[in-house]
């Protein structure tokens, strides 16, 4: 057993719990109840801290740091592996092949039996100067000017036909072009000849053909733009980055054609296939090709690569190819890849902690994920899972629910036992399991439609859809079917307020106060009452305690032992100087404000800007959050709703909102709160489009667009468009009507 006694991490109420080893245990409860505080902030933190202590001080300084949890007793821990809920992400050099180790094996294979012989494995790495294409530096693509965006043919030069900044009437470059003598400033560009437009854009020989003054010294718009924005050295400012986004696009590298490698590496073959060809081959087909490689010199390589490929195929990722950028993977694809890596690790007696492993998975894919978790358990692991999905709870050996509520109302064990026993436990999760949203019988009337026609992004197969306006549309389909690609096309063509899955950008000073933007109005309120400058009421500025610099804690160096974070002895954790803390608003100091919950602050703080921002938090179910709580301590569900509260601003004009899996991290009871927020947007005339796997959201939709039938190349087609009650014959229909 993992024995926990007197655990007080965050909101946990001196919690006591025994967790059995060698079992699959799911931790449930409403968002903010304390699940993450128990599993990550206590079990994972203490296991990591104790493992670090086994290393010498030199190595310990270079290992991840874990905070000692507040508890009376923690026993029975084993080394912990934490699998988070975030997408793989990575940078432009990160691919499925590099993330899974497949490319490492392929590089070794080509270095040993590739013909002609090129050299060591580094010669086949697009991340190594020895192997990368010199033109694109191994990225496979280059940034080029989007010349078709440079001009507005319906306008004249004087009216602003040149869209690139710096060419408006009165600007330096506009005057240069106007004075050239070859162009008429008051004639719409549509009435110019083709030669004149090419001369305007490219100068040089095109300008020379006009037989006028610009022949020698004239610099075309494209040449100037690329000289200033693409070939200039130095850091890129925010303004320049915005210009690059508007007026450039990526294109396959003209030298390597997207293969990323130099000429020598591109020319090598194994059984007639080049590295570039294999990078574009689906993993299932790559496994079949590998079976033909029978050279005994590389038998260990073939064996290791084959095992890795088979594992990916078994979890349903055979449609991916090694060259696929990890930044384009869905949440479900990322979770499966991460789990497969641990399955092949060969370690026993470990504790694996998963944070919502079904994030991004279609309901029909849940069985494959629970199968992976069971295999890890059967290999000798202890599996602890924070999860809201009933399918994962049903597959667990034991379910522990933390509650009964969120924040100060949570932090206790309200159930420990089987899933069947949970159903009758009378807890929030039991109530959510018993409740079931009805399928919307009569869709709300649409006010119009937004058309996306002929979409071919990624795996989309010439898709055309009509998205009704003024209602809720849900994009459904298995992971990798093309939902995100279709949403991206919709945004590109019609513009939208986008709420995607990027994590909340936080550091140790980030709190709900700073994130919602109410720090300024709060400081102004205190400044007006006290006569002090507003900066005095910032823990990051002049008013901060000089000892802890506004953090509330100080770090104590214990030499060869791990450093400790302790409450600041000067300000006693209140973060501000005594002078600042003498001043009050509504009877509260600025430090007292940090201790208020959102709901309490709404009653006590009169400023309308503060009330508006906090009202958004309260409406998405975050009334329990304390204003000074570090965002690093929030659960996944709380972070997701924090983003929704900030991003779902009530625009004056009807707008399009596109949300990517907004139920990530939400307890089923919290999904109702989210749907209420979306309904209020629709009542105000907005259009809401959601990518979602949560069945209750599908049932609440006015319109479904179901993509599939499979992932990758086997997807990208529209299987159904219409009201949810009429969908039949797809994986989504089975989950929606039968689940």
PDB file of N, CA and C in Angstrom, residues 381-456:
ATOM      1  N   UNK A 381       3.046  -2.659 -12.867  1.00  0.00           N
ATOM      2  CA  UNK A 381       2.979  -1.263 -12.465  1.00  0.00           C
ATOM      3  C   UNK A 381       1.771  -0.950 -11.604  1.00  0.00           C
ATOM      4  N   UNK A 382       1.864   0.144 -10.876  1.00  0.00           N
ATOM      5  CA  UNK A 382       0.728   0.712 -10.142  1.00  0.00           C
ATOM      6  C   UNK A 382       0.245   1.907 -10.945  1.00  0.00           C
ATOM      7  N   UNK A 383      -1.023   1.908 -11.342  1.00  0.00           N
ATOM      8  CA  UNK A 383      -1.533   2.928 -12.258  1.00  0.00           C
ATOM      9  C   UNK A 383      -2.513   3.823 -11.514  1.00  0.00           C
ATOM     10  N   UNK A 384      -2.160   5.094 -11.377  1.00  0.00           N
ATOM     11  CA  UNK A 384      -3.032   6.089 -10.750  1.00  0.00           C
ATOM     12  C   UNK A 384      -3.487   7.050 -11.842  1.00  0.00           C
ATOM     13  N   UNK A 385      -4.791   7.201 -11.993  1.00  0.00           N
ATOM     14  CA  UNK A 385      -5.348   7.977 -13.100  1.00  0.00           C
ATOM     15  C   UNK A 385      -6.307   9.022 -12.564  1.00  0.00           C
ATOM     16  N   UNK A 386      -6.072  10.289 -12.907  1.00  0.00           N
ATOM     17  CA  UNK A 386      -7.046  11.351 -12.645  1.00  0.00           C
ATOM     18  C   UNK A 386      -7.936  11.431 -13.874  1.00  0.00           C
ATOM     19  N   UNK A 387      -9.232  11.170 -13.732  1.00  0.00           N
ATOM     20  CA  UNK A 387     -10.073  11.021 -14.918  1.00  0.00           C
ATOM     21  C   UNK A 387     -11.541  11.292 -14.594  1.00  0.00           C
ATOM     22  N   UNK A 388     -12.246  11.847 -15.593  1.00  0.00           N
ATOM     23  CA  UNK A 388     -13.685  12.073 -15.482  1.00  0.00           C
ATOM     24  C   UNK A 388     -14.488  11.100 -16.343  1.00  0.00           C
ATOM     25  N   UNK A 389     -13.835  10.364 -17.231  1.00  0.00           N
ATOM     26  CA  UNK A 389     -14.522   9.512 -18.192  1.00  0.00           C
ATOM     27  C   UNK A 389     -15.069   8.259 -17.502  1.00  0.00           C
ATOM     28  N   UNK A 390     -16.388   8.045 -17.558  1.00  0.00           N
ATOM     29  CA  UNK A 390     -16.964   6.845 -16.926  1.00  0.00           C
ATOM     30  C   UNK A 390     -16.387   5.545 -17.482  1.00  0.00           C
ATOM     31  N   UNK A 391     -15.970   5.524 -18.760  1.00  0.00           N
ATOM     32  CA  UNK A 391     -15.419   4.296 -19.333  1.00  0.00           C
ATOM     33  C   UNK A 391     -14.120   3.893 -18.646  1.00  0.00           C
ATOM     34  N   UNK A 392     -13.305   4.882 -18.233  1.00  0.00           N
ATOM     35  CA  UNK A 392     -12.060   4.576 -17.525  1.00  0.00           C
ATOM     36  C   UNK A 392     -12.370   4.149 -16.096  1.00  0.00           C
ATOM     37  N   UNK A 393     -13.341   4.807 -15.473  1.00  0.00           N
ATOM     38  CA  UNK A 393     -13.739   4.393 -14.121  1.00  0.00           C
ATOM     39  C   UNK A 393     -14.228   2.949 -14.129  1.00  0.00           C
ATOM     40  N   UNK A 394     -15.012   2.581 -15.145  1.00  0.00           N
ATOM     41  CA  UNK A 394     -15.564   1.233 -15.219  1.00  0.00           C
ATOM     42  C   UNK A 394     -14.475   0.179 -15.370  1.00  0.00           C
ATOM     43  N   UNK A 395     -13.342   0.555 -15.997  1.00  0.00           N
ATOM     44  CA  UNK A 395     -12.251  -0.397 -16.208  1.00  0.00           C
ATOM     45  C   UNK A 395     -11.305  -0.478 -15.018  1.00  0.00           C
ATOM     46  N   UNK A 396     -11.504   0.392 -14.021  1.00  0.00           N
ATOM     47  CA  UNK A 396     -10.574   0.465 -12.891  1.00  0.00           C
ATOM     48  C   UNK A 396     -10.830  -0.647 -11.884  1.00  0.00           C
ATOM     49  N   UNK A 397      -9.772  -1.003 -11.157  1.00  0.00           N
ATOM     50  CA  UNK A 397      -9.922  -1.922 -10.032  1.00  0.00           C
ATOM     51  C   UNK A 397     -10.575  -1.226  -8.848  1.00  0.00           C
ATOM     52  N   UNK A 398     -10.351   0.086  -8.773  1.00  0.00           N
ATOM     53  CA  UNK A 398     -10.854   0.847  -7.632  1.00  0.00           C
ATOM     54  C   UNK A 398     -11.026   2.297  -8.054  1.00  0.00           C
ATOM     55  N   UNK A 399     -12.073   2.953  -7.521  1.00  0.00           N
ATOM     56  CA  UNK A 399     -12.306   4.372  -7.784  1.00  0.00           C
ATOM     57  C   UNK A 399     -12.286   5.114  -6.452  1.00  0.00           C
ATOM     58  N   UNK A 400     -11.498   6.204  -6.408  1.00  0.00           N
ATOM     59  CA  UNK A 400     -11.439   7.072  -5.232  1.00  0.00           C
ATOM     60  C   UNK A 400     -12.012   8.419  -5.641  1.00  0.00           C
ATOM     61  N   UNK A 401     -13.050   8.874  -4.950  1.00  0.00           N
ATOM     62  CA  UNK A 401     -13.605  10.194  -5.254  1.00  0.00           C
ATOM     63  C   UNK A 401     -13.231  11.174  -4.157  1.00  0.00           C
ATOM     64  N   UNK A 402     -12.721  12.342  -4.577  1.00  0.00           N
ATOM     65  CA  UNK A 402     -12.366  13.424  -3.659  1.00  0.00           C
ATOM     66  C   UNK A 402     -13.457  14.480  -3.764  1.00  0.00           C
ATOM     67  N   UNK A 403     -13.873  15.048  -2.639  1.00  0.00           N
ATOM     68  CA  UNK A 403     -14.951  16.029  -2.670  1.00  0.00           C
ATOM     69  C   UNK A 403     -15.271  16.523  -1.272  1.00  0.00           C
ATOM     70  N   UNK A 404     -16.519  16.840  -1.012  1.00  0.00           N
ATOM     71  CA  UNK A 404     -17.654  16.711  -1.924  1.00  0.00           C
ATOM     72  C   UNK A 404     -17.754  17.805  -2.971  1.00  0.00           C
ATOM     73  N   UNK A 405     -17.139  18.979  -2.695  1.00  0.00           N
ATOM     74  CA  UNK A 405     -17.205  20.085  -3.637  1.00  0.00           C
ATOM     75  C   UNK A 405     -15.827  20.499  -4.096  1.00  0.00           C
ATOM     76  N   UNK A 406     -15.701  21.771  -4.502  1.00  0.00           N
ATOM     77  CA  UNK A 406     -14.435  22.304  -4.996  1.00  0.00           C
ATOM     78  C   UNK A 406     -13.850  23.278  -3.983  1.00  0.00           C
ATOM     79  N   UNK A 407     -12.544  23.524  -4.099  1.00  0.00           N
ATOM     80  CA  UNK A 407     -11.886  24.493  -3.235  1.00  0.00           C
ATOM     81  C   UNK A 407     -12.011  24.134  -1.766  1.00  0.00           C
ATOM     82  N   UNK A 408     -12.458  25.109  -0.983  1.00  0.00           N
ATOM     83  CA  UNK A 408     -12.595  24.874   0.462  1.00  0.00           C
ATOM     84  C   UNK A 408     -13.653  23.827   0.779  1.00  0.00           C
ATOM     85  N   UNK A 409     -14.551  23.560  -0.153  1.00  0.00           N
ATOM     86  CA  UNK A 409     -15.601  22.558   0.065  1.00  0.00           C
ATOM     87  C   UNK A 409     -15.152  21.152  -0.331  1.00  0.00           C
ATOM     88  N   UNK A 410     -13.916  20.999  -0.785  1.00  0.00           N
ATOM     89  CA  UNK A 410     -13.414  19.691  -1.190  1.00  0.00           C
ATOM     90  C   UNK A 410     -12.335  19.205  -0.253  1.00  0.00           C
ATOM     91  N   UNK A 411     -11.469  18.325  -0.801  1.00  0.00           N
ATOM     92  CA  UNK A 411     -10.314  17.889  -0.033  1.00  0.00           C
ATOM     93  C   UNK A 411     -10.534  16.703   0.866  1.00  0.00           C
ATOM     94  N   UNK A 412     -11.659  15.975   0.723  1.00  0.00           N
ATOM     95  CA  UNK A 412     -11.919  14.797   1.552  1.00  0.00           C
ATOM     96  C   UNK A 412     -12.190  13.580   0.669  1.00  0.00           C
ATOM     97  N   UNK A 413     -11.947  12.396   1.193  1.00  0.00           N
ATOM     98  CA  UNK A 413     -12.304  11.165   0.491  1.00  0.00           C
ATOM     99  C   UNK A 413     -13.782  10.898   0.749  1.00  0.00           C
ATOM    100  N   UNK A 414     -14.594  10.940  -0.314  1.00  0.00           N
ATOM    101  CA  UNK A 414     -16.030  10.706  -0.155  1.00  0.00           C
ATOM    102  C   UNK A 414     -16.437   9.329  -0.664  1.00  0.00           C
ATOM    103  N   UNK A 415     -15.519   8.641  -1.348  1.00  0.00           N
ATOM    104  CA  UNK A 415     -15.799   7.264  -1.772  1.00  0.00           C
ATOM    105  C   UNK A 415     -14.482   6.573  -2.104  1.00  0.00           C
ATOM    106  N   UNK A 416     -14.376   5.312  -1.716  1.00  0.00           N
ATOM    107  CA  UNK A 416     -13.286   4.451  -2.161  1.00  0.00           C
ATOM    108  C   UNK A 416     -13.861   3.047  -2.308  1.00  0.00           C
ATOM    109  N   UNK A 417     -13.801   2.522  -3.528  1.00  0.00           N
ATOM    110  CA  UNK A 417     -14.361   1.199  -3.783  1.00  0.00           C
ATOM    111  C   UNK A 417     -14.521   0.961  -5.265  1.00  0.00           C
ATOM    112  N   UNK A 418     -15.395   0.035  -5.624  1.00  0.00           N
ATOM    113  CA  UNK A 418     -15.584  -0.319  -7.026  1.00  0.00           C
ATOM    114  C   UNK A 418     -16.420   0.732  -7.741  1.00  0.00           C
ATOM    115  N   UNK A 419     -16.403   0.645  -9.070  1.00  0.00           N
ATOM    116  CA  UNK A 419     -17.206   1.558  -9.884  1.00  0.00           C
ATOM    117  C   UNK A 419     -18.690   1.315  -9.630  1.00  0.00           C
ATOM    118  N   UNK A 420     -19.089   0.079  -9.497  1.00  0.00           N
ATOM    119  CA  UNK A 420     -20.495  -0.223  -9.247  1.00  0.00           C
ATOM    120  C   UNK A 420     -20.942   0.368  -7.917  1.00  0.00           C
ATOM    121  N   UNK A 421     -20.072   0.298  -6.911  1.00  0.00           N
ATOM    122  CA  UNK A 421     -20.419   0.887  -5.617  1.00  0.00           C
ATOM    123  C   UNK A 421     -20.512   2.406  -5.709  1.00  0.00           C
ATOM    124  N   UNK A 422     -19.693   3.015  -6.569  1.00  0.00           N
ATOM    125  CA  UNK A 422     -19.726   4.473  -6.749  1.00  0.00           C
ATOM    126  C   UNK A 422     -21.093   4.935  -7.247  1.00  0.00           C
ATOM    127  N   UNK A 423     -21.721   4.149  -8.103  1.00  0.00           N
ATOM    128  CA  UNK A 423     -22.998   4.553  -8.704  1.00  0.00           C
ATOM    129  C   UNK A 423     -24.061   4.865  -7.649  1.00  0.00           C
ATOM    130  N   UNK A 424     -23.971   4.197  -6.505  1.00  0.00           N
ATOM    131  CA  UNK A 424     -24.978   4.412  -5.462  1.00  0.00           C
ATOM    132  C   UNK A 424     -24.398   5.130  -4.242  1.00  0.00           C
ATOM    133  N   UNK A 425     -23.265   5.826  -4.447  1.00  0.00           N
ATOM    134  CA  UNK A 425     -22.565   6.440  -3.309  1.00  0.00           C
ATOM    135  C   UNK A 425     -23.136   7.786  -2.898  1.00  0.00           C
ATOM    136  N   UNK A 426     -24.018   8.381  -3.706  1.00  0.00           N
ATOM    137  CA  UNK A 426     -24.601   9.668  -3.348  1.00  0.00           C
ATOM    138  C   UNK A 426     -23.656  10.844  -3.476  1.00  0.00           C
ATOM    139  N   UNK A 427     -22.589  10.700  -4.257  1.00  0.00           N
ATOM    140  CA  UNK A 427     -21.603  11.775  -4.450  1.00  0.00           C
ATOM    141  C   UNK A 427     -21.915  12.555  -5.721  1.00  0.00           C
ATOM    142  N   UNK A 428     -21.123  13.627  -5.969  1.00  0.00           N
ATOM    143  CA  UNK A 428     -21.316  14.421  -7.184  1.00  0.00           C
ATOM    144  C   UNK A 428     -21.084  13.591  -8.439  1.00  0.00           C
ATOM    145  N   UNK A 429     -20.099  12.698  -8.387  1.00  0.00           N
ATOM    146  CA  UNK A 429     -19.837  11.852  -9.550  1.00  0.00           C
ATOM    147  C   UNK A 429     -20.959  10.844  -9.748  1.00  0.00           C
ATOM    148  N   UNK A 430     -21.476  10.282  -8.664  1.00  0.00           N
ATOM    149  CA  UNK A 430     -22.595   9.351  -8.775  1.00  0.00           C
ATOM    150  C   UNK A 430     -23.810  10.034  -9.401  1.00  0.00           C
ATOM    151  N   UNK A 431     -24.078  11.275  -8.988  1.00  0.00           N
ATOM    152  CA  UNK A 431     -25.209  12.009  -9.548  1.00  0.00           C
ATOM    153  C   UNK A 431     -25.001  12.283 -11.031  1.00  0.00           C
ATOM    154  N   UNK A 432     -23.737  12.615 -11.408  1.00  0.00           N
ATOM    155  CA  UNK A 432     -23.448  12.885 -12.819  1.00  0.00           C
ATOM    156  C   UNK A 432     -23.580  11.623 -13.662  1.00  0.00           C
ATOM    157  N   UNK A 433     -23.200  10.472 -13.098  1.00  0.00           N
ATOM    158  CA  UNK A 433     -23.332   9.212 -13.826  1.00  0.00           C
ATOM    159  C   UNK A 433     -24.796   8.858 -14.052  1.00  0.00           C
ATOM    160  N   UNK A 434     -25.657   9.198 -13.090  1.00  0.00           N
ATOM    161  CA  UNK A 434     -27.079   8.881 -13.215  1.00  0.00           C
ATOM    162  C   UNK A 434     -27.796   9.821 -14.176  1.00  0.00           C
ATOM    163  N   UNK A 435     -27.295  11.048 -14.279  1.00  0.00           N
ATOM    164  CA  UNK A 435     -27.932  12.029 -15.162  1.00  0.00           C
ATOM    165  C   UNK A 435     -27.503  11.795 -16.603  1.00  0.00           C
ATOM    166  N   UNK A 436     -28.372  12.117 -17.530  1.00  0.00           N
ATOM    167  CA  UNK A 436     -28.045  11.983 -18.944  1.00  0.00           C
ATOM    168  C   UNK A 436     -28.767  13.068 -19.721  1.00  0.00           C
ATOM    169  N   UNK A 437     -27.998  13.871 -20.443  1.00  0.00           N
ATOM    170  CA  UNK A 437     -28.599  14.938 -21.231  1.00  0.00           C
ATOM    171  C   UNK A 437     -29.402  14.330 -22.375  1.00  0.00           C
ATOM    172  N   UNK A 438     -30.599  14.853 -22.605  1.00  0.00           N
ATOM    173  CA  UNK A 438     -31.365  14.357 -23.755  1.00  0.00           C
ATOM    174  C   UNK A 438     -30.795  14.901 -25.060  1.00  0.00           C
ATOM    175  N   UNK A 439     -30.971  14.148 -26.127  1.00  0.00           N
ATOM    176  CA  UNK A 439     -30.580  14.636 -27.446  1.00  0.00           C
ATOM    177  C   UNK A 439     -31.555  15.744 -27.846  1.00  0.00           C
ATOM    178  N   UNK A 440     -31.005  16.882 -28.280  1.00  0.00           N
ATOM    179  CA  UNK A 440     -31.872  18.013 -28.639  1.00  0.00           C
ATOM    180  C   UNK A 440     -32.812  17.593 -29.767  1.00  0.00           C
ATOM    181  N   UNK A 441     -34.106  17.673 -29.502  1.00  0.00           N
ATOM    182  CA  UNK A 441     -35.092  17.215 -30.480  1.00  0.00           C
ATOM    183  C   UNK A 441     -35.305  18.249 -31.588  1.00  0.00           C
ATOM    184  N   UNK A 442     -35.391  19.526 -31.195  1.00  0.00           N
ATOM    185  CA  UNK A 442     -35.648  20.588 -32.167  1.00  0.00           C
ATOM    186  C   UNK A 442     -34.507  21.594 -32.146  1.00  0.00           C
ATOM    187  N   UNK A 443     -33.674  21.622 -33.189  1.00  0.00           N
ATOM    188  CA  UNK A 443     -32.564  22.589 -33.224  1.00  0.00           C
ATOM    189  C   UNK A 443     -33.082  24.024 -33.220  1.00  0.00           C
ATOM    190  N   UNK A 444     -32.293  24.912 -32.615  1.00  0.00           N
ATOM    191  CA  UNK A 444     -32.621  26.332 -32.694  1.00  0.00           C
ATOM    192  C   UNK A 444     -32.496  26.814 -34.129  1.00  0.00           C
ATOM    193  N   UNK A 445     -33.317  27.767 -34.552  1.00  0.00           N
ATOM    194  CA  UNK A 445     -33.255  28.222 -35.953  1.00  0.00           C
ATOM    195  C   UNK A 445     -31.967  28.982 -36.239  1.00  0.00           C
ATOM    196  N   UNK A 446     -31.333  28.656 -37.361  1.00  0.00           N
ATOM    197  CA  UNK A 446     -30.109  29.349 -37.779  1.00  0.00           C
ATOM    198  C   UNK A 446     -30.457  30.687 -38.405  1.00  0.00           C
ATOM    199  N   UNK A 447     -29.516  31.620 -38.322  1.00  0.00           N
ATOM    200  CA  UNK A 447     -29.715  32.942 -38.922  1.00  0.00           C
ATOM    201  C   UNK A 447     -29.046  33.066 -40.286  1.00  0.00           C
ATOM    202  N   UNK A 448     -28.339  32.048 -40.692  1.00  0.00           N
ATOM    203  CA  UNK A 448     -27.617  32.060 -41.967  1.00  0.00           C
ATOM    204  C   UNK A 448     -26.660  30.888 -41.998  1.00  0.00           C
ATOM    205  N   UNK A 449     -25.608  31.001 -42.806  1.00  0.00           N
ATOM    206  CA  UNK A 449     -24.630  29.909 -42.893  1.00  0.00           C
ATOM    207  C   UNK A 449     -23.280  30.450 -43.330  1.00  0.00           C
ATOM    208  N   UNK A 450     -22.220  29.818 -42.840  1.00  0.00           N
ATOM    209  CA  UNK A 450     -20.849  30.079 -43.262  1.00  0.00           C
ATOM    210  C   UNK A 450     -20.387  28.863 -44.064  1.00  0.00           C
ATOM    211  N   UNK A 451     -19.953  29.090 -45.286  1.00  0.00           N
ATOM    212  CA  UNK A 451     -19.591  27.978 -46.165  1.00  0.00           C
ATOM    213  C   UNK A 451     -18.082  27.788 -46.220  1.00  0.00           C
ATOM    214  N   UNK A 452     -17.658  26.555 -46.091  1.00  0.00           N
ATOM    215  CA  UNK A 452     -16.278  26.158 -46.361  1.00  0.00           C
ATOM    216  C   UNK A 452     -16.347  25.169 -47.515  1.00  0.00           C
ATOM    217  N   UNK A 453     -15.768  25.534 -48.641  1.00  0.00           N
ATOM    218  CA  UNK A 453     -15.885  24.678 -49.825  1.00  0.00           C
ATOM    219  C   UNK A 453     -14.513  24.226 -50.303  1.00  0.00           C
ATOM    220  N   UNK A 454     -14.450  22.988 -50.784  1.00  0.00           N
ATOM    221  CA  UNK A 454     -13.227  22.452 -51.385  1.00  0.00           C
ATOM    222  C   UNK A 454     -12.032  22.413 -50.455  1.00  0.00           C
ATOM    223  N   UNK A 455     -12.241  22.154 -49.160  1.00  0.00           N
ATOM    224  CA  UNK A 455     -11.136  22.161 -48.193  1.00  0.00           C
ATOM    225  C   UNK A 455     -10.269  20.922 -48.365  1.00  0.00           C
ATOM    226  N   UNK A 456      -8.954  21.143 -48.480  1.00  0.00           N
ATOM    227  CA  UNK A 456      -8.005  20.040 -48.670  1.00  0.00           C
ATOM    228  C   UNK A 456      -6.861  20.085 -47.656  1.00  0.00           C
TER     229      UNK A 456
END
